Coordinates of C-alpha atoms in Angstrom, one line a residue:
Chain A
M1 CA -112.0 -86.1 -7.3
A2 CA -115.5 -87.3 -8.3
P3 CA -117.8 -84.6 -9.7
K4 CA -120.6 -83.4 -7.5
Q5 CA -123.2 -85.3 -9.6
W6 CA -121.3 -88.5 -9.5
S7 CA -123.3 -91.4 -8.1
N8 CA -122.7 -95.1 -7.4
F9 CA -126.4 -95.9 -7.6
H10 CA -129.2 -95.4 -10.1
V11 CA -133.0 -95.7 -9.7
G12 CA -134.7 -96.2 -13.1
R13 CA -138.2 -95.6 -14.2
E14 CA -139.0 -99.3 -13.7
C15 CA -138.6 -98.9 -9.9
S16 CA -142.0 -97.2 -9.8
H17 CA -144.6 -97.5 -7.0
Q18 CA -147.8 -95.7 -6.0
K19 CA -148.1 -96.4 -2.3
W20 CA -146.0 -95.3 0.7
S21 CA -145.5 -98.6 2.4
R22 CA -142.7 -100.2 4.5
R23 CA -143.5 -103.5 2.6
N24 CA -142.0 -102.1 -0.6
T25 CA -138.8 -103.9 -1.4
P26 CA -135.9 -101.5 -1.5
K27 CA -133.8 -101.5 -4.7
F28 CA -130.5 -101.2 -2.8
T29 CA -129.0 -100.0 0.4
V30 CA -127.1 -96.8 0.7
S31 CA -124.8 -95.4 3.5
S32 CA -124.6 -91.9 4.9
G33 CA -122.7 -89.8 2.3
D34 CA -123.9 -91.8 -0.8
T35 CA -125.2 -90.1 -3.9
V36 CA -128.1 -91.6 -6.0
S37 CA -129.5 -90.6 -9.3
F38 CA -133.2 -91.1 -10.2
D39 CA -135.0 -91.1 -13.6
A40 CA -138.7 -90.2 -13.1
I41 CA -141.5 -90.1 -15.5
D42 CA -143.9 -87.1 -15.2
S43 CA -146.8 -87.2 -12.7
S44 CA -149.4 -88.3 -15.3
N45 CA -147.3 -91.5 -15.5
G46 CA -146.9 -91.1 -19.3
Q47 CA -150.6 -90.6 -20.0
L48 CA -149.9 -87.1 -21.4
D49 CA -147.4 -86.0 -24.0
T50 CA -146.8 -83.0 -26.3
S51 CA -149.7 -83.8 -28.5
S52 CA -152.3 -84.1 -25.7
K53 CA -155.5 -82.0 -25.9
A54 CA -158.0 -81.1 -23.2
S55 CA -159.9 -84.3 -24.0
A56 CA -157.0 -86.3 -22.6
I57 CA -157.7 -84.6 -19.2
K58 CA -161.2 -86.0 -19.3
T59 CA -160.0 -89.5 -19.7
L60 CA -156.9 -89.2 -17.4
D61 CA -156.8 -92.1 -14.9
L62 CA -155.9 -90.5 -11.6
G63 CA -155.3 -93.9 -10.1
L64 CA -152.1 -94.1 -12.2
A65 CA -151.0 -90.5 -11.3
N66 CA -148.1 -89.4 -9.1
P67 CA -145.8 -92.5 -9.2
V68 CA -142.6 -92.3 -7.1
F69 CA -139.3 -94.1 -7.7
G70 CA -137.5 -96.2 -5.2
P71 CA -137.4 -97.0 -2.4
I72 CA -133.8 -97.0 -1.3
Y73 CA -132.8 -98.3 2.1
M74 CA -130.6 -96.1 4.3
N75 CA -128.2 -98.3 6.3
D76 CA -128.7 -98.0 10.1
A77 CA -131.7 -95.6 9.9
Q78 CA -134.3 -96.0 12.7
P79 CA -137.3 -94.1 13.8
G80 CA -136.1 -90.9 15.7
D81 CA -133.4 -90.4 13.1
V82 CA -133.5 -87.8 10.3
L83 CA -132.7 -88.4 6.6
K84 CA -130.9 -85.4 5.2
V85 CA -131.3 -85.1 1.4
E86 CA -129.3 -82.6 -0.6
V87 CA -130.6 -81.7 -4.1
L88 CA -127.4 -81.7 -6.2
N89 CA -128.7 -81.7 -9.7
L90 CA -132.0 -81.7 -11.6
E91 CA -132.6 -82.0 -15.4
V92 CA -136.0 -81.5 -16.8
A93 CA -137.3 -82.7 -20.2
D94 CA -137.7 -80.2 -23.0
W95 CA -141.5 -80.1 -22.5
G96 CA -144.0 -80.1 -19.7
W97 CA -147.8 -79.8 -19.1
S98 CA -150.2 -78.0 -16.8
A99 CA -153.9 -78.7 -16.5
I100 CA -157.2 -77.8 -15.0
I101 CA -158.5 -81.1 -13.8
P102 CA -162.2 -81.1 -13.0
G103 CA -162.8 -81.6 -9.2
F104 CA -159.2 -80.9 -8.4
G105 CA -157.5 -77.6 -7.3
L106 CA -158.1 -74.7 -5.0
L107 CA -161.0 -73.2 -7.1
A108 CA -162.4 -76.5 -8.4
D109 CA -166.0 -75.2 -8.1
E110 CA -165.2 -72.2 -10.3
F111 CA -163.3 -74.1 -13.0
P112 CA -165.4 -77.1 -13.9
E113 CA -164.0 -77.6 -17.5
P114 CA -160.8 -79.5 -18.3
E115 CA -158.0 -77.5 -19.9
I116 CA -154.4 -78.4 -20.8
K117 CA -151.3 -76.2 -21.5
I118 CA -148.3 -77.9 -23.2
W119 CA -145.1 -76.0 -22.5
E120 CA -141.9 -75.9 -24.4
L121 CA -139.1 -75.7 -21.9
N122 CA -136.1 -73.5 -23.0
R123 CA -133.5 -75.1 -20.7
E124 CA -130.6 -73.0 -22.0
A125 CA -132.4 -69.7 -21.5
G126 CA -134.0 -70.9 -18.3
F127 CA -137.6 -70.1 -19.0
A128 CA -140.9 -71.3 -20.6
Q129 CA -142.9 -69.0 -22.8
F130 CA -146.6 -68.4 -22.3
K131 CA -148.0 -65.8 -24.7
N132 CA -146.0 -62.6 -24.0
M133 CA -144.8 -63.9 -20.6
R134 CA -141.7 -65.8 -19.6
I135 CA -141.9 -68.2 -16.7
P136 CA -138.5 -68.8 -15.0
L137 CA -137.6 -72.5 -14.7
R138 CA -136.8 -73.5 -11.1
P139 CA -137.2 -77.2 -11.2
F140 CA -137.8 -79.4 -8.1
L141 CA -139.1 -82.8 -7.1
G142 CA -142.7 -82.5 -6.0
C143 CA -142.3 -85.8 -4.2
M144 CA -139.6 -86.8 -1.8
G145 CA -140.7 -89.0 1.1
L146 CA -140.3 -92.0 3.4
A147 CA -142.4 -95.0 4.2
P148 CA -144.8 -94.8 7.2
A149 CA -144.2 -96.3 10.7
N150 CA -146.7 -99.2 10.4
D151 CA -148.1 -101.5 7.8
E152 CA -150.5 -99.1 6.3
E153 CA -150.3 -98.4 2.5
L154 CA -150.7 -94.7 1.9
S155 CA -151.6 -92.9 -1.4
T156 CA -148.7 -90.9 -2.9
V157 CA -151.0 -87.8 -3.4
P158 CA -151.3 -86.3 0.1
P159 CA -148.0 -85.3 1.9
T160 CA -147.4 -86.5 5.4
N161 CA -145.0 -85.7 8.2
A162 CA -142.6 -88.0 6.5
G163 CA -142.7 -85.8 3.3
G164 CA -144.1 -87.3 0.1
N165 CA -146.0 -85.0 -2.3
M166 CA -144.8 -81.8 -0.6
D167 CA -144.9 -79.8 -3.8
C168 CA -142.7 -77.3 -2.0
R169 CA -141.1 -75.0 -4.6
E170 CA -138.2 -74.2 -2.3
L171 CA -136.7 -77.7 -2.6
S172 CA -134.7 -76.9 -5.8
V173 CA -131.0 -77.4 -6.6
G174 CA -128.9 -76.2 -3.7
S175 CA -131.6 -76.9 -1.2
T176 CA -131.6 -79.6 1.5
V177 CA -134.6 -81.3 3.0
F178 CA -134.7 -83.1 6.4
L179 CA -137.2 -86.0 6.7
P180 CA -138.1 -87.7 10.0
V181 CA -137.5 -91.4 9.7
Q182 CA -140.5 -93.5 10.5
T183 CA -139.4 -97.1 9.9
A184 CA -136.1 -99.1 9.7
G185 CA -134.1 -98.1 6.6
A186 CA -136.2 -94.9 6.0
L187 CA -137.2 -96.2 2.5
F188 CA -136.8 -93.0 0.5
S189 CA -138.6 -92.6 -2.9
C190 CA -139.1 -89.5 -5.1
G191 CA -140.7 -88.3 -8.3
D192 CA -143.2 -85.7 -9.7
G193 CA -140.9 -83.4 -11.6
H194 CA -141.9 -79.8 -11.6
A195 CA -140.1 -77.3 -13.9
A196 CA -141.8 -74.3 -12.2
Q197 CA -144.4 -73.8 -9.5
G198 CA -145.6 -71.0 -7.2
H199 CA -146.2 -71.3 -3.5
G200 CA -149.5 -73.0 -3.4
E201 CA -149.8 -74.8 -6.8
V202 CA -153.4 -73.5 -6.9
C203 CA -154.8 -75.1 -10.0
G204 CA -153.4 -78.4 -8.8
T205 CA -150.6 -78.8 -11.3
A206 CA -147.2 -77.1 -11.7
I207 CA -145.3 -77.3 -15.0
E208 CA -145.3 -81.1 -14.8
T209 CA -142.3 -82.7 -16.5
P210 CA -140.1 -85.9 -16.7
I211 CA -137.0 -85.2 -14.5
R212 CA -133.6 -86.7 -13.7
A213 CA -132.4 -86.0 -10.2
T214 CA -129.2 -86.5 -8.3
L215 CA -129.5 -86.5 -4.6
R216 CA -127.0 -87.0 -1.7
F217 CA -128.1 -88.7 1.5
E218 CA -126.9 -88.4 5.0
L219 CA -128.2 -89.9 8.2
L220 CA -128.6 -87.7 11.3
K221 CA -128.9 -90.1 14.3
N222 CA -131.3 -89.4 17.1
Q223 CA -133.2 -86.2 16.3
P224 CA -136.6 -87.1 17.6
W225 CA -137.5 -83.4 18.1
M226 CA -138.0 -83.0 14.3
T227 CA -141.5 -84.3 13.7
A228 CA -142.2 -82.9 10.2
P229 CA -140.0 -82.0 7.2
Q230 CA -137.6 -79.0 7.5
F231 CA -135.4 -77.6 4.8
Q232 CA -132.6 -75.2 4.0
T233 CA -132.4 -73.1 0.8
P234 CA -129.2 -71.6 -0.9
P235 CA -128.3 -67.9 -1.0
L236 CA -130.5 -65.9 -3.4
A237 CA -127.5 -65.1 -5.5
Q238 CA -127.0 -68.8 -6.3
I239 CA -130.6 -69.2 -7.6
P240 CA -130.7 -68.9 -11.4
N241 CA -133.2 -66.2 -12.6
P242 CA -133.4 -65.1 -16.2
L243 CA -136.0 -62.4 -15.5
P244 CA -135.4 -58.7 -14.8
D245 CA -136.0 -57.6 -11.3
L246 CA -139.2 -55.5 -11.6
G247 CA -140.8 -56.2 -8.2
T248 CA -144.1 -58.0 -7.7
Y249 CA -147.8 -57.4 -8.1
G250 CA -150.1 -58.9 -5.4
A251 CA -153.7 -59.4 -4.5
L252 CA -155.0 -59.8 -0.9
G253 CA -157.8 -62.1 0.2
V254 CA -159.5 -61.2 3.5
A255 CA -161.7 -63.7 5.4
P256 CA -162.4 -65.2 8.8
D257 CA -161.3 -68.6 7.4
L258 CA -157.7 -69.0 6.1
Y259 CA -158.7 -71.3 3.3
E260 CA -161.4 -68.8 2.1
A261 CA -158.8 -66.0 2.3
T262 CA -156.5 -68.1 0.2
R263 CA -159.2 -68.7 -2.4
S264 CA -160.1 -65.1 -2.4
A265 CA -156.5 -63.9 -2.9
T266 CA -156.2 -66.3 -5.8
R267 CA -159.5 -65.2 -7.3
N268 CA -158.5 -61.6 -7.0
L269 CA -155.1 -62.1 -8.7
I270 CA -156.8 -64.0 -11.5
Q271 CA -159.3 -61.0 -11.9
W272 CA -156.3 -58.6 -12.2
L273 CA -154.7 -60.7 -14.9
V274 CA -158.0 -60.9 -16.8
Q275 CA -158.7 -57.1 -16.5
T276 CA -155.2 -55.8 -17.2
K277 CA -153.3 -58.5 -19.1
G278 CA -156.0 -59.8 -21.4
L279 CA -155.8 -63.5 -20.2
T280 CA -158.8 -65.8 -20.1
R281 CA -159.7 -66.9 -16.5
S282 CA -158.4 -70.4 -17.2
E283 CA -155.0 -69.1 -18.5
A284 CA -154.8 -66.8 -15.4
Y285 CA -155.5 -69.7 -13.1
I286 CA -152.8 -71.8 -14.6
L287 CA -150.3 -68.9 -14.6
A288 CA -151.2 -68.3 -10.9
S289 CA -150.4 -72.0 -10.2
V290 CA -147.0 -72.1 -11.9
T291 CA -145.6 -68.7 -10.8
G292 CA -147.9 -67.0 -8.2
D293 CA -146.8 -67.2 -4.6
L294 CA -149.3 -67.4 -1.7
H295 CA -148.0 -65.8 1.5
I296 CA -149.9 -65.5 4.7
A297 CA -150.0 -61.7 5.4
E298 CA -151.4 -62.0 8.9
V299 CA -153.1 -64.8 10.8
V300 CA -153.8 -63.0 14.1
N301 CA -156.2 -60.0 13.6
V302 CA -159.4 -62.0 14.4
P303 CA -161.9 -62.4 13.0
N304 CA -160.2 -61.7 9.6
F305 CA -157.2 -63.4 8.3
E306 CA -155.3 -62.3 5.2
V307 CA -153.5 -64.0 2.4
A308 CA -151.5 -62.4 -0.4
M309 CA -150.8 -63.9 -3.8
T310 CA -147.9 -62.2 -5.6
L311 CA -146.5 -62.5 -9.2
P312 CA -143.0 -61.4 -10.3
L313 CA -143.6 -58.5 -12.7
G314 CA -140.5 -59.6 -14.7
I315 CA -142.5 -62.3 -16.4
F316 CA -144.2 -59.6 -18.5
S317 CA -141.0 -58.0 -19.7
Chain B
M1 CA -139.1 -29.0 -8.3
A2 CA -140.5 -30.1 -5.0
P3 CA -138.8 -33.1 -3.4
K4 CA -140.6 -36.5 -3.5
Q5 CA -141.4 -36.2 0.2
W6 CA -142.8 -32.7 0.1
S7 CA -146.3 -32.5 1.3
N8 CA -149.0 -29.8 1.6
F9 CA -150.8 -31.6 4.2
H10 CA -150.0 -33.0 7.7
V11 CA -152.0 -35.4 9.9
G12 CA -150.9 -35.1 13.5
R13 CA -151.2 -37.5 16.4
E14 CA -154.2 -35.6 17.6
C15 CA -156.2 -36.8 14.6
S16 CA -156.7 -40.2 16.2
H17 CA -159.7 -42.5 15.9
Q18 CA -160.4 -46.1 16.7
K19 CA -163.4 -46.9 14.5
W20 CA -163.7 -47.2 10.7
S21 CA -166.8 -45.0 10.1
R22 CA -168.0 -42.7 7.4
R23 CA -169.2 -40.4 10.1
N24 CA -165.7 -39.5 11.1
T25 CA -165.0 -35.9 10.2
P26 CA -162.2 -35.6 7.6
K27 CA -159.3 -33.3 8.6
F28 CA -159.0 -31.9 5.0
T29 CA -159.6 -32.7 1.4
V30 CA -156.9 -33.8 -1.0
S31 CA -156.9 -34.1 -4.8
S32 CA -155.4 -36.8 -7.0
G33 CA -151.6 -36.4 -6.9
D34 CA -151.4 -34.8 -3.5
T35 CA -148.9 -35.9 -0.9
V36 CA -149.7 -36.1 2.9
S37 CA -147.5 -36.8 5.9
F38 CA -148.7 -38.6 9.0
D39 CA -147.4 -38.7 12.6
A40 CA -148.6 -41.9 14.3
I41 CA -148.1 -43.1 17.8
D42 CA -147.4 -46.9 18.3
S43 CA -150.2 -49.5 18.4
S44 CA -150.3 -49.5 22.2
N45 CA -151.4 -45.9 21.9
G46 CA -148.6 -44.8 24.2
Q47 CA -149.3 -47.4 27.0
L48 CA -145.9 -48.9 26.5
D49 CA -142.4 -47.3 26.5
T50 CA -138.8 -48.4 26.7
S51 CA -139.1 -49.0 30.5
S52 CA -142.1 -51.3 30.2
K53 CA -142.0 -54.8 31.8
A54 CA -144.1 -57.9 31.2
S55 CA -146.4 -56.7 33.9
A56 CA -147.5 -53.8 31.6
I57 CA -148.8 -56.4 29.2
K58 CA -151.1 -57.8 31.9
T59 CA -152.7 -54.3 32.4
L60 CA -152.7 -53.3 28.7
D61 CA -156.1 -51.8 27.8
L62 CA -156.8 -53.4 24.4
G63 CA -159.7 -51.0 24.0
L64 CA -157.1 -48.2 23.4
A65 CA -155.0 -50.2 21.0
N66 CA -154.5 -49.8 17.3
P67 CA -155.4 -46.1 16.8
V68 CA -155.4 -44.8 13.2
F69 CA -154.8 -41.2 12.0
G70 CA -157.0 -39.3 9.7
P71 CA -159.4 -39.5 7.9
I72 CA -158.6 -37.5 4.8
Y73 CA -161.2 -36.9 2.1
M74 CA -160.3 -37.6 -1.5
N75 CA -162.0 -35.2 -3.8
D76 CA -164.4 -36.8 -6.2
A77 CA -163.9 -40.4 -4.8
Q78 CA -167.0 -42.6 -5.1
P79 CA -167.7 -46.3 -4.6
G80 CA -166.4 -48.2 -7.5
D81 CA -163.2 -46.1 -7.7
V82 CA -159.8 -47.2 -6.3
L83 CA -157.5 -45.1 -4.1
K84 CA -153.9 -45.6 -5.0
V85 CA -151.5 -44.9 -2.2
E86 CA -147.7 -44.8 -2.8
V87 CA -145.5 -45.2 0.3
L88 CA -142.8 -42.5 -0.3
N89 CA -141.1 -42.4 3.1
L90 CA -141.2 -44.0 6.5
E91 CA -139.3 -43.0 9.6
V92 CA -139.5 -45.2 12.7
A93 CA -138.5 -44.2 16.3
D94 CA -135.3 -45.4 17.8
W95 CA -137.2 -48.0 19.8
G96 CA -139.9 -50.5 19.5
W97 CA -141.7 -53.3 21.3
S98 CA -143.0 -56.8 20.7
A99 CA -145.1 -58.8 23.1
I100 CA -146.9 -62.1 23.8
I101 CA -150.3 -60.9 24.8
P102 CA -152.4 -63.7 26.6
G103 CA -155.3 -64.8 24.4
F104 CA -153.9 -63.2 21.3
G105 CA -151.8 -64.7 18.5
L106 CA -151.6 -67.8 16.4
L107 CA -150.4 -70.1 19.3
A108 CA -152.3 -68.3 22.1
D109 CA -153.2 -71.6 23.8
E110 CA -149.5 -72.6 24.0
F111 CA -148.2 -69.2 25.2
P112 CA -150.5 -68.2 28.2
E113 CA -148.0 -65.9 29.9
P114 CA -147.3 -62.3 29.0
E115 CA -143.9 -61.4 27.7
I116 CA -142.4 -58.1 26.4
K117 CA -139.3 -57.4 24.3
I118 CA -138.1 -53.8 24.0
W119 CA -136.0 -53.2 20.9
E120 CA -133.3 -50.6 20.2
L121 CA -133.7 -49.7 16.5
N122 CA -130.3 -49.0 14.9
R123 CA -131.8 -46.9 12.0
E124 CA -128.4 -46.0 10.5
A125 CA -127.2 -49.7 10.3
G126 CA -130.8 -50.8 9.4
F127 CA -131.3 -53.5 12.0
A128 CA -132.4 -54.4 15.5
Q129 CA -130.3 -56.6 17.7
F130 CA -131.8 -59.7 19.5
K131 CA -129.1 -61.6 21.4
N132 CA -126.7 -62.7 18.7
M133 CA -129.2 -62.0 15.9
R134 CA -129.7 -59.0 13.7
I135 CA -133.3 -58.3 12.5
P136 CA -133.3 -56.2 9.3
L137 CA -135.6 -53.2 9.6
R138 CA -138.2 -53.0 6.8
P139 CA -140.8 -50.5 8.2
F140 CA -144.3 -50.3 7.0
L141 CA -147.7 -49.1 8.2
G142 CA -149.7 -52.0 9.6
C143 CA -152.9 -50.0 9.0
M144 CA -153.9 -48.2 5.8
G145 CA -157.6 -48.2 5.2
L146 CA -160.9 -46.6 4.1
A147 CA -164.3 -46.1 5.8
P148 CA -167.0 -48.7 5.2
A149 CA -170.0 -48.3 2.8
N150 CA -172.7 -47.8 5.4
D151 CA -173.2 -46.3 8.8
E152 CA -171.6 -49.2 10.8
E153 CA -168.6 -48.4 13.1
L154 CA -165.9 -51.1 12.7
S155 CA -163.1 -51.9 15.0
T156 CA -159.6 -51.0 13.7
V157 CA -158.3 -54.4 14.6
P158 CA -159.6 -56.8 11.8
P159 CA -158.7 -55.9 8.2
T160 CA -161.5 -55.7 5.6
N161 CA -161.9 -55.5 1.9
A162 CA -161.2 -51.7 2.3
G163 CA -157.9 -52.4 3.9
G164 CA -157.3 -51.4 7.5
N165 CA -155.1 -53.5 9.8
M166 CA -153.6 -55.4 6.9
D167 CA -150.3 -56.0 8.6
C168 CA -148.9 -56.9 5.2
R169 CA -145.1 -56.6 5.3
E170 CA -144.8 -56.0 1.6
L171 CA -146.3 -52.5 1.9
S172 CA -142.9 -50.8 2.7
V173 CA -141.2 -47.8 1.1
G174 CA -141.4 -48.0 -2.7
S175 CA -144.6 -50.1 -2.6
T176 CA -148.1 -49.0 -3.7
V177 CA -151.4 -50.2 -2.4
F178 CA -154.7 -50.0 -4.2
L179 CA -157.8 -49.7 -1.9
P180 CA -161.4 -50.1 -3.2
V181 CA -163.4 -47.0 -2.3
Q182 CA -166.6 -47.8 -0.3
T183 CA -168.0 -44.3 0.4
A184 CA -167.8 -40.8 -0.9
G185 CA -164.4 -39.3 -0.3
A186 CA -162.8 -42.7 0.5
L187 CA -161.9 -41.4 4.0
F188 CA -158.4 -42.8 4.3
S189 CA -156.6 -43.2 7.7
C190 CA -153.4 -45.0 8.7
G191 CA -151.2 -46.0 11.6
D192 CA -149.7 -49.0 13.4
G193 CA -146.0 -48.5 12.6
H194 CA -144.0 -51.7 12.2
A195 CA -140.2 -51.6 12.1
A196 CA -140.1 -55.3 11.0
Q197 CA -142.5 -58.2 10.6
G198 CA -142.6 -61.6 8.9
H199 CA -145.5 -62.8 6.7
G200 CA -148.0 -63.8 9.3
E201 CA -147.1 -61.8 12.4
V202 CA -147.6 -65.0 14.3
C203 CA -147.3 -63.9 18.0
G204 CA -149.7 -61.0 17.2
T205 CA -147.2 -58.2 17.3
A206 CA -144.4 -57.0 14.9
I207 CA -141.7 -54.6 16.1
E208 CA -144.3 -52.0 17.1
T209 CA -143.0 -48.4 16.9
P210 CA -144.1 -44.8 16.5
I211 CA -143.7 -43.9 12.8
R212 CA -143.8 -40.9 10.5
A213 CA -145.1 -41.6 7.0
T214 CA -145.3 -39.7 3.8
L215 CA -147.9 -41.0 1.3
R216 CA -148.9 -39.9 -2.2
F217 CA -152.6 -40.4 -3.2
E218 CA -154.1 -40.9 -6.6
L219 CA -157.7 -41.6 -7.6
L220 CA -158.4 -44.3 -10.2
K221 CA -161.9 -43.8 -11.4
N222 CA -164.3 -46.6 -12.1
Q223 CA -162.4 -49.8 -11.3
P224 CA -165.3 -51.8 -9.7
W225 CA -163.6 -55.1 -10.6
M226 CA -161.1 -54.6 -7.8
T227 CA -163.0 -55.8 -4.7
A228 CA -160.1 -56.1 -2.2
P229 CA -156.7 -54.5 -1.7
Q230 CA -154.0 -55.1 -4.3
F231 CA -150.4 -53.9 -4.3
Q232 CA -147.2 -53.5 -6.1
T233 CA -143.7 -53.9 -4.6
P234 CA -140.4 -52.4 -5.9
P235 CA -137.5 -54.3 -7.4
L236 CA -135.6 -56.4 -4.9
A237 CA -132.4 -54.4 -5.6
Q238 CA -134.2 -51.3 -4.2
I239 CA -135.1 -52.9 -0.9
P240 CA -132.4 -52.2 1.8
N241 CA -131.0 -55.3 3.4
P242 CA -128.1 -55.1 5.8
L243 CA -127.8 -58.9 6.1
P244 CA -125.6 -61.3 4.2
D245 CA -127.4 -63.5 1.7
L246 CA -127.1 -66.9 3.3
G247 CA -130.4 -68.6 2.2
T248 CA -133.2 -69.6 4.5
Y249 CA -134.2 -72.3 6.9
G250 CA -137.7 -73.5 6.9
A251 CA -140.1 -75.8 8.7
L252 CA -143.2 -77.4 7.2
G253 CA -146.6 -78.0 8.8
V254 CA -148.8 -80.7 7.3
A255 CA -152.5 -80.9 8.1
P256 CA -156.0 -81.3 6.6
D257 CA -156.8 -77.8 7.8
L258 CA -154.8 -74.8 6.6
Y259 CA -155.0 -73.0 9.9
E260 CA -153.6 -76.1 11.7
A261 CA -150.9 -76.5 9.1
T262 CA -150.0 -72.9 9.8
R263 CA -149.8 -73.5 13.5
S264 CA -147.8 -76.6 13.0
A265 CA -145.2 -74.9 10.7
T266 CA -144.8 -72.1 13.3
R267 CA -144.5 -74.6 16.2
N268 CA -141.9 -76.6 14.2
L269 CA -139.8 -73.6 13.4
I270 CA -139.9 -72.5 17.1
Q271 CA -138.8 -76.1 18.0
W272 CA -135.8 -75.8 15.6
L273 CA -134.8 -72.4 17.2
V274 CA -135.0 -73.9 20.7
Q275 CA -133.1 -77.0 19.7
T276 CA -130.3 -75.5 17.6
K277 CA -130.1 -71.8 18.6
G278 CA -130.6 -72.0 22.3
L279 CA -133.6 -69.6 22.5
T280 CA -136.5 -70.0 24.9
R281 CA -139.8 -70.9 23.3
S282 CA -141.1 -67.4 24.0
E283 CA -138.1 -65.8 22.4
A284 CA -138.4 -68.1 19.4
Y285 CA -142.2 -67.2 19.1
I286 CA -141.4 -63.5 19.0
L287 CA -138.5 -64.0 16.5
A288 CA -140.9 -66.0 14.3
S289 CA -143.4 -63.1 14.4
V290 CA -140.9 -60.4 13.5
T291 CA -138.9 -62.2 10.8
G292 CA -140.4 -65.6 10.0
D293 CA -142.3 -65.8 6.7
L294 CA -145.4 -68.1 6.3
H295 CA -145.8 -69.4 2.7
I296 CA -148.5 -71.8 1.6
A297 CA -146.4 -74.6 0.0
E298 CA -149.5 -76.4 -1.4
V299 CA -153.2 -76.2 -0.9
V300 CA -154.4 -78.8 -3.4
N301 CA -153.1 -82.3 -2.3
V302 CA -156.2 -83.2 -0.3
P303 CA -156.6 -84.1 2.4
N304 CA -153.3 -82.6 3.5
F305 CA -152.4 -79.0 3.0
E306 CA -148.9 -77.7 3.7
V307 CA -147.5 -74.4 5.1
A308 CA -143.8 -73.5 5.3
M309 CA -142.3 -70.9 7.7
T310 CA -138.9 -69.7 6.7
L311 CA -136.2 -67.6 8.4
P312 CA -133.4 -65.7 6.6
L313 CA -130.2 -67.3 7.9
G314 CA -128.4 -64.0 7.6
I315 CA -129.8 -62.9 10.9
F316 CA -127.4 -65.3 12.7
S317 CA -124.3 -64.0 11.0

């Protein structure tokens, strides 16, 4: 029997594009049940490496960022169908980067200066070290998406109802994502390897890394009720976690606007890290992006909504 | 040695108020380290019971809703201090209610008709039954808060930076909440028992229930950097969960506005429940409120933000 990771098809780094478009020529056609491997450069598109300094962020060409790899054509896929994508395997590089990019991120107005953090990824032990903290690796593809319904050419940065740059940390190994097909053949592409990220990705970057992915595709015919991506995650017991189970610490943000409540929760957690853990504000902002989780505590007690950002306390152990 | 739940002080149902105000007369004074028990009626203030029908929602007097119990005066507490509150024990009644209240909730425009669901709470087994689903009980106080800094009298419905109706599901037994003191004595009150709730409380109600709470108080002097509630949760292994670990199902909402992305994620999860689990839209909306969790997937890929609502699949087992 073929191993789970076995694939007939491979999409290499040369199959790169930066627009979601149904005019992109597919690399090959797959059928329901087929498995495909992908080799994706990091989201800087090779502009950053282990020797990069903050000055490299200043000269980063964002027009080159967030390439995706593909597309592949799903035989018989039509609008109204759903493409089911199972994440079978993900291999990250032995390094990654996170950055504060001026003008980008949830607190862009409060963090105007560029910063970079180069990570060494300990793939065997399953974590990345940051001072006295250990960030558990839970890799995923930031980008998995389909071409749009008409002839428009869309940037690969914002996500859409056909997926794309979802940056959804739940889509790791063992998870399945369901994408509503917009055009004949679906035209799936992926990229943007993340070694770890919290819910929210608040500073605008995860631990960005080159990644090799193995995905299995299935076509679900005639599911027009599904109009945006949906997903399934594996049992908790199947998710690798090298950290001790010490609970979480969380900060609330309270405001009449959900976006401001989100900013406030993030700012308050950063303040806690600065006050009690001795981090700089920039370090705390990056840490919040790669391992802090934004939950909506309540969104009904008008006029004040409430967002919580939590951190696993095991990272300090 | 006194047991953990032992308390010198008790706040009964008669110590009820519906405004946050520093003019409320405290029931007694406590010192750092003291433990207090509270007996709180449900958030309808006794207007609903196990025999209530949807018609009772139509005539519900919201002016009576969300009473809190207290206040108690913390010796030596001053603005700039923080009141630390440990949740030692919570006992819910053997019943609860959830409702769709016209004009209230995240999707109020899409659910104009009143509905009520009366729950039987199986406290020994740790769940509430809903058709073929089991909702795990994880009780918490929806309201824990302090009086404001000046002479204003605030409604107990919206939360503030001094806490109040936080409806934050993480504040269950074993958790600790830190509340920034606004006025001399802090003037803590609590109430609004919830037997179970998801992150978000989307239909506007949790499983609302009478509750008995035992809380331990501590005063942390001179912590002016903390300007909104923060909290700590216990290790996962200490949180009771009667359900099998089957992973989650989630729906994404994608929109340029975080509130609309939240509405969309909720609507999409409801649609999945209707299509695949045979629930009515109203049943699905209530289920999403009591056990669906809203996470912010990403809040940086402008112009489209993304919210996920997830459900534990163990509820269907």
